[in-house]
Coordinates of C-alpha atoms and ligand atoms in Angstrom, one line a residue:
M257 CA -21.5 -6.3 -23.1
F258 CA -21.4 -9.4 -20.9
A259 CA -18.2 -8.1 -19.2
A260 CA -19.9 -4.7 -18.4
A261 CA -22.9 -6.5 -17.0
S262 CA -20.7 -8.7 -14.8
L263 CA -18.9 -5.7 -13.4
L264 CA -22.1 -4.0 -12.5
A265 CA -23.4 -7.1 -10.8
C266 CA -20.3 -7.0 -8.5
A267 CA -20.7 -3.3 -7.5
A268 CA -21.2 -2.8 -3.8
H269 CA -22.3 0.1 -1.7
A270 CA -19.9 0.0 1.2
A271 CA -19.4 1.2 4.7
N272 CA -16.4 0.0 6.7
P273 CA -14.9 -2.5 6.3
L274 CA -15.3 -2.0 2.5
F275 CA -15.4 -5.5 1.2
P276 CA -17.6 -7.8 3.3
K277 CA -17.1 -10.9 1.1
L278 CA -13.4 -11.3 1.4
F279 CA -10.7 -10.7 4.0
T280 CA -8.4 -8.0 2.6
A281 CA -5.2 -6.2 3.8
D282 CA -2.4 -3.8 2.9
P283 CA -4.3 -1.3 0.8
A284 CA -2.5 0.5 -2.1
A285 CA -4.5 3.2 -3.8
L286 CA -4.0 4.9 -7.2
V287 CA -6.2 7.8 -8.4
D288 CA -6.2 7.9 -12.2
N289 CA -8.6 9.5 -14.7
G290 CA -11.0 10.5 -11.9
T291 CA -11.2 6.9 -10.6
V292 CA -9.7 5.4 -7.4
Y293 CA -8.2 2.0 -7.9
L294 CA -7.6 0.0 -4.7
Y295 CA -5.2 -2.9 -4.7
V296 CA -5.3 -5.2 -1.6
G297 CA -3.8 -8.5 -0.5
H298 CA -6.3 -11.3 -0.1
D299 CA -6.1 -12.8 3.3
Q300 CA -7.1 -16.5 2.8
A301 CA -6.0 -18.0 6.2
S302 CA -8.5 -20.2 8.0
P303 CA -9.4 -19.2 11.6
A304 CA -7.0 -21.9 12.7
D305 CA -4.0 -20.8 10.6
K306 CA -1.1 -19.2 12.5
D307 CA 0.4 -17.3 9.5
Y308 CA -0.6 -15.3 6.5
V309 CA -2.1 -17.3 3.5
M310 CA -2.2 -14.8 0.6
K311 CA -2.4 -16.3 -2.8
E312 CA -3.4 -13.2 -4.8
W313 CA -3.8 -9.5 -4.8
R314 CA -7.2 -8.2 -5.7
M315 CA -8.3 -4.8 -7.1
Y316 CA -11.4 -2.7 -6.7
S317 CA -12.4 0.6 -8.2
S318 CA -14.7 3.4 -7.3
C319 CA -16.1 6.6 -8.8
D320 CA -17.2 8.1 -5.5
M321 CA -15.4 6.3 -2.5
K322 CA -18.6 4.7 -1.6
N323 CA -19.6 2.3 -4.3
W324 CA -16.9 -0.2 -5.1
T325 CA -16.6 -2.6 -8.1
D326 CA -14.7 -5.9 -7.7
R327 CA -12.2 -6.0 -10.6
G328 CA -10.9 -9.4 -9.8
S329 CA -7.2 -10.4 -9.3
P330 CA -4.8 -8.3 -11.3
I331 CA -1.7 -10.4 -10.3
Q332 CA -0.7 -13.3 -8.2
P333 CA 2.8 -14.0 -6.7
S334 CA 3.4 -16.8 -9.3
A335 CA 3.8 -13.9 -11.9
F336 CA 7.3 -13.6 -10.4
K337 CA 9.0 -16.8 -11.5
W338 CA 12.0 -16.1 -9.2
A339 CA 9.7 -16.1 -6.2
I340 CA 8.3 -19.0 -4.2
G341 CA 5.0 -17.7 -5.5
K342 CA 2.5 -19.5 -3.4
V343 CA 0.9 -17.8 -0.3
D344 CA 3.2 -14.7 -0.2
A345 CA 1.1 -11.8 -1.7
W346 CA 2.3 -9.3 1.0
A347 CA 2.0 -5.6 0.7
A348 CA 2.3 -3.8 -2.6
D349 CA 2.1 -0.3 -4.1
V350 CA 1.2 1.0 -7.5
T351 CA 1.9 4.0 -9.7
K352 CA 1.4 5.2 -13.3
R353 CA 4.2 6.5 -15.6
D354 CA 4.0 7.3 -19.3
G355 CA 0.7 5.4 -19.7
K356 CA 1.9 2.2 -17.9
Y357 CA 1.0 1.0 -14.5
Y358 CA 3.8 -0.3 -12.2
F359 CA 3.0 -2.7 -9.3
Y360 CA 5.7 -3.1 -6.7
A361 CA 5.1 -6.2 -4.5
T362 CA 6.6 -8.1 -1.6
V363 CA 7.1 -11.9 -2.2
D364 CA 9.4 -14.6 -0.9
H365 CA 12.5 -15.2 -3.0
A366 CA 13.0 -18.8 -4.1
K367 CA 16.8 -18.8 -4.0
I368 CA 18.0 -15.8 -1.9
P369 CA 16.5 -16.5 1.6
G370 CA 14.1 -13.9 2.7
R371 CA 11.5 -11.5 1.4
A372 CA 12.1 -9.6 -1.8
I373 CA 10.5 -6.9 -3.8
G374 CA 9.5 -7.3 -7.5
V375 CA 8.0 -5.0 -10.0
A376 CA 5.3 -5.8 -12.5
V377 CA 3.8 -3.7 -15.3
S378 CA 0.6 -3.5 -17.2
D379 CA -1.0 -1.2 -19.8
K380 CA -4.2 -1.1 -17.7
P381 CA -4.9 -0.5 -14.0
E382 CA -6.8 -3.8 -13.8
G383 CA -3.9 -5.8 -15.2
P384 CA -3.0 -8.4 -15.9
F385 CA 0.4 -7.3 -14.6
V386 CA 3.6 -9.1 -15.8
D387 CA 7.0 -9.3 -14.2
A388 CA 8.9 -6.2 -15.6
R389 CA 12.4 -7.4 -14.8
G390 CA 12.5 -11.2 -14.6
S391 CA 14.4 -10.8 -11.3
A392 CA 13.8 -9.1 -8.0
L393 CA 14.4 -5.4 -7.6
V394 CA 15.4 -5.8 -3.9
T395 CA 16.6 -9.0 -2.2
N396 CA 17.4 -9.6 1.4
D397 CA 21.2 -9.7 0.8
M398 CA 21.2 -6.2 -0.6
T399 CA 20.4 -4.6 2.8
L400 CA 22.3 -5.7 5.9
E401 CA 21.1 -3.2 8.6
A402 CA 18.5 -5.6 10.1
P403 CA 19.5 -9.2 10.6
I404 CA 16.0 -10.6 9.7
A405 CA 14.5 -12.2 6.6
W406 CA 11.6 -9.8 6.4
D407 CA 13.2 -6.4 6.4
D408 CA 12.8 -5.9 2.6
I409 CA 9.0 -5.6 2.5
D410 CA 6.2 -3.0 2.0
P411 CA 7.2 -1.0 -1.0
G412 CA 5.8 2.5 -1.3
V413 CA 6.4 4.2 -4.6
F414 CA 6.3 8.0 -5.2
I415 CA 6.9 10.1 -8.3
D416 CA 7.8 13.8 -7.6
D417 CA 6.6 16.7 -9.7
D418 CA 10.1 16.9 -11.4
G419 CA 9.6 13.3 -12.6
Q420 CA 12.1 11.7 -10.1
A421 CA 10.7 8.5 -8.7
Y422 CA 11.5 6.9 -5.4
L423 CA 10.9 3.6 -3.7
Y424 CA 10.6 3.4 0.1
W425 CA 10.4 0.1 1.9
G426 CA 11.4 -1.8 5.0
N427 CA 10.7 -3.5 8.3
T428 CA 12.7 -2.5 11.4
V429 CA 14.8 -0.2 9.2
M430 CA 13.3 2.2 6.6
K431 CA 15.1 2.3 3.3
Y432 CA 14.7 4.3 0.1
A433 CA 16.3 4.6 -3.3
K434 CA 15.8 6.6 -6.4
L435 CA 14.3 4.8 -9.4
K436 CA 15.4 5.3 -13.0
P437 CA 12.8 6.7 -15.4
N438 CA 12.2 3.1 -16.5
M439 CA 10.8 2.4 -13.0
I440 CA 12.4 -1.0 -12.8
E441 CA 16.0 -0.2 -11.8
F442 CA 17.5 1.8 -9.0
D443 CA 19.4 5.0 -9.8
G444 CA 22.0 5.2 -7.1
P445 CA 22.5 3.7 -3.6
I446 CA 20.0 2.5 -1.1
H447 CA 19.7 4.9 1.9
T448 CA 18.4 4.3 5.4
V449 CA 16.5 6.8 7.5
G450 CA 16.3 6.6 11.3
M451 CA 12.6 6.9 12.2
D452 CA 10.9 6.8 15.6
R453 CA 10.0 3.2 16.5
F454 CA 9.7 2.3 12.8
T455 CA 8.1 -1.1 12.1
E456 CA 7.0 -1.1 8.5
A457 CA 4.7 0.3 5.7
P458 CA 6.6 3.5 4.8
Y459 CA 4.4 5.7 2.5
L460 CA 5.3 9.0 0.8
H461 CA 2.7 11.5 -0.4
K462 CA 2.8 15.2 -1.2
H463 CA 0.2 17.8 -0.3
K464 CA 0.6 21.5 -1.1
G465 CA 4.3 21.3 -1.5
T466 CA 4.9 19.4 1.8
Y467 CA 6.2 15.8 1.8
Y468 CA 4.5 13.4 4.2
L469 CA 6.2 10.2 5.2
S470 CA 3.8 8.0 7.1
Y471 CA 4.5 4.5 8.5
S472 CA 3.5 1.9 11.0
R473 CA 5.1 2.4 14.4
D474 CA 5.5 -0.2 17.2
F475 CA 3.9 -3.6 17.3
P476 CA 0.9 -3.7 17.6
E477 CA 1.1 -0.9 15.1
E478 CA -0.2 2.7 15.1
T479 CA 0.1 5.0 12.1
A480 CA 2.5 7.9 12.6
Y481 CA 4.1 10.4 10.2
Y482 CA 6.9 12.9 9.5
T483 CA 6.9 15.9 7.2
G484 CA 9.7 17.4 5.2
P485 CA 10.6 19.9 2.4
S486 CA 11.7 17.2 -0.1
A487 CA 11.2 13.5 -0.8
T488 CA 14.4 12.7 1.1
G489 CA 13.8 15.0 4.1
P490 CA 15.1 16.3 6.4
W491 CA 12.1 14.8 8.4
K492 CA 10.2 16.3 11.3
F493 CA 8.2 13.9 13.4
Q494 CA 4.5 15.1 13.6
G495 CA 2.7 12.4 15.6
V496 CA 0.1 9.7 15.4
I497 CA -2.6 9.6 12.7
M498 CA -4.4 6.5 13.7
S499 CA -4.3 4.3 16.8
K500 CA -3.7 0.6 17.2
N501 CA -6.2 -2.0 16.1
E502 CA -7.9 -4.6 18.2
K503 CA -7.5 -8.3 17.3
V504 CA -4.8 -7.5 14.7
K505 CA -1.3 -6.0 15.2
T506 CA -0.9 -4.5 11.7
I507 CA -2.7 -1.5 10.2
H508 CA -0.9 -0.5 6.9
Q509 CA -2.1 2.8 5.5
A510 CA -2.3 4.5 2.1
I511 CA -3.2 8.2 1.7
V512 CA -4.6 9.8 -1.4
E513 CA -6.5 12.9 -2.6
F514 CA -9.5 12.0 -4.7
N515 CA -12.0 14.5 -6.3
G516 CA -10.9 17.3 -4.0
K517 CA -11.0 15.4 -0.7
N518 CA -8.4 13.5 1.3
Y519 CA -8.6 9.8 2.3
I520 CA -6.7 7.3 4.4
F521 CA -7.0 3.6 3.7
Y522 CA -6.0 1.1 6.4
H523 CA -6.9 -2.4 7.6
N524 CA -8.4 -3.7 10.8
A525 CA -10.0 -7.0 11.8
K526 CA -13.6 -5.9 12.1
L527 CA -15.3 -8.2 9.6
P528 CA -17.0 -11.1 11.4
G529 CA -14.4 -13.9 11.9
G530 CA -11.6 -11.4 11.5
G531 CA -8.2 -11.7 13.2
E532 CA -4.4 -11.4 12.8
Y533 CA -4.4 -13.2 9.4
R534 CA -8.0 -12.3 8.4
R535 CA -8.0 -8.6 8.0
S536 CA -10.4 -6.1 6.4
V537 CA -9.6 -2.9 4.5
A538 CA -11.4 0.4 5.4
V539 CA -11.2 4.0 4.5
E540 CA -11.8 7.4 6.2
E541 CA -12.0 10.9 4.9
F542 CA -9.9 13.6 6.6
S543 CA -9.0 17.3 6.2
Y544 CA -5.6 18.7 6.8
N545 CA -5.3 21.2 9.6
A546 CA -4.6 24.9 8.7
D547 CA -0.9 24.4 9.4
G548 CA -0.8 21.4 7.0
T549 CA -0.6 18.7 9.7
I550 CA -2.8 15.6 9.5
P551 CA -5.3 15.4 12.4
F552 CA -5.8 12.2 14.4
I553 CA -8.3 10.1 12.5
K554 CA -10.8 7.8 14.1
Q555 CA -11.9 4.6 12.5
T556 CA -15.6 4.6 11.7
K557 CA -18.2 2.1 10.7
E558 CA -19.8 4.6 8.3
G559 CA -16.7 5.5 6.2
P560 CA -16.8 8.6 4.0
A561 CA -19.8 10.2 2.4
A562 CA -20.2 9.6 -1.4
N563 CA -17.9 11.9 -3.4
P564 CA -19.0 11.4 -7.0
S565 CA -16.2 12.1 -9.5
A566 CA -17.5 13.6 -12.8
A567 CA -14.2 12.5 -14.5
C568 CA -14.7 8.9 -13.6
K569 CA -14.9 6.3 -16.4
Ligands
LIG75 O1 0.3 -8.6 4.8 C1 1.6 -9.0 5.3 C2 2.3 -7.9 6.0 O2 1.5 -7.5 7.1 C3 2.5 -6.7 5.3 O3 3.6 -6.7 4.4 C4 2.7 -5.7 6.4 O4 2.6 -4.3 6.1 C5 1.6 -6.1 7.4 O5 0.4 -5.5 7.1

């Protein structure tokens, strides 16, 4: 009773940016049971800081893409005991399989220098999530194509209609691997894909039988994408979805269908006091073109119209 009252008290009717009380970044969206769950990194840097300060991920939910409920922090980097676990709640992605929710996250490894990817699991979308392996799924020494410490970041998870799951990730070089049905181990080798001016944030989604591989291109980043006939390509470059931000070089997208409409989440720096390390998540509705391509999408202050989902809990 008290918990329900608290949640209602936190509900907010939002335009863009969606969450005016916190700086948020790197949206990851999951549509489940008629509800959209949005996971974000919490940007906690002061205006004077010169790097990210991210001590937690946060989660919001909505039944209509307009009214959002703050569901608190489902997980912090300290959940991964093998990680440094302090201010490194970088980009994550989430999916559901066999009634469990899997949260793939970028953190700093404590012993193997560089960024790493961990996977946590929960019975509920709001968490709490616990480390599913007790070790990193990806460490910097597993991929040698880019001689940098931050090339194993930004996981994007996708489960195809035949049940095969894939993880995409990377900075500078895009990599992917099949996941076993347990979702916490790779099933085969790590592959790389040459992509046009790839920076980071690979994201795979499927619409009407076509696979869309979107990503951040250049730096400052714009959102671009490829399409293909399978989750592993071959890929055809299709162009730019969203142009570069002002005041912040990153943009990090997530694309979902919710209640019959299509949406792209991203971040900018448009909250008052915003900047490179003080970002703000936003969302736009879009419609696919008749040929299945994604139109260029403008950032708006209004955001989408309310789209109430009857199935929402
Ligand atoms: O939030 C830290 C990093 O900035 C993410 O991992 C990248 O996608 C970029 O948004």
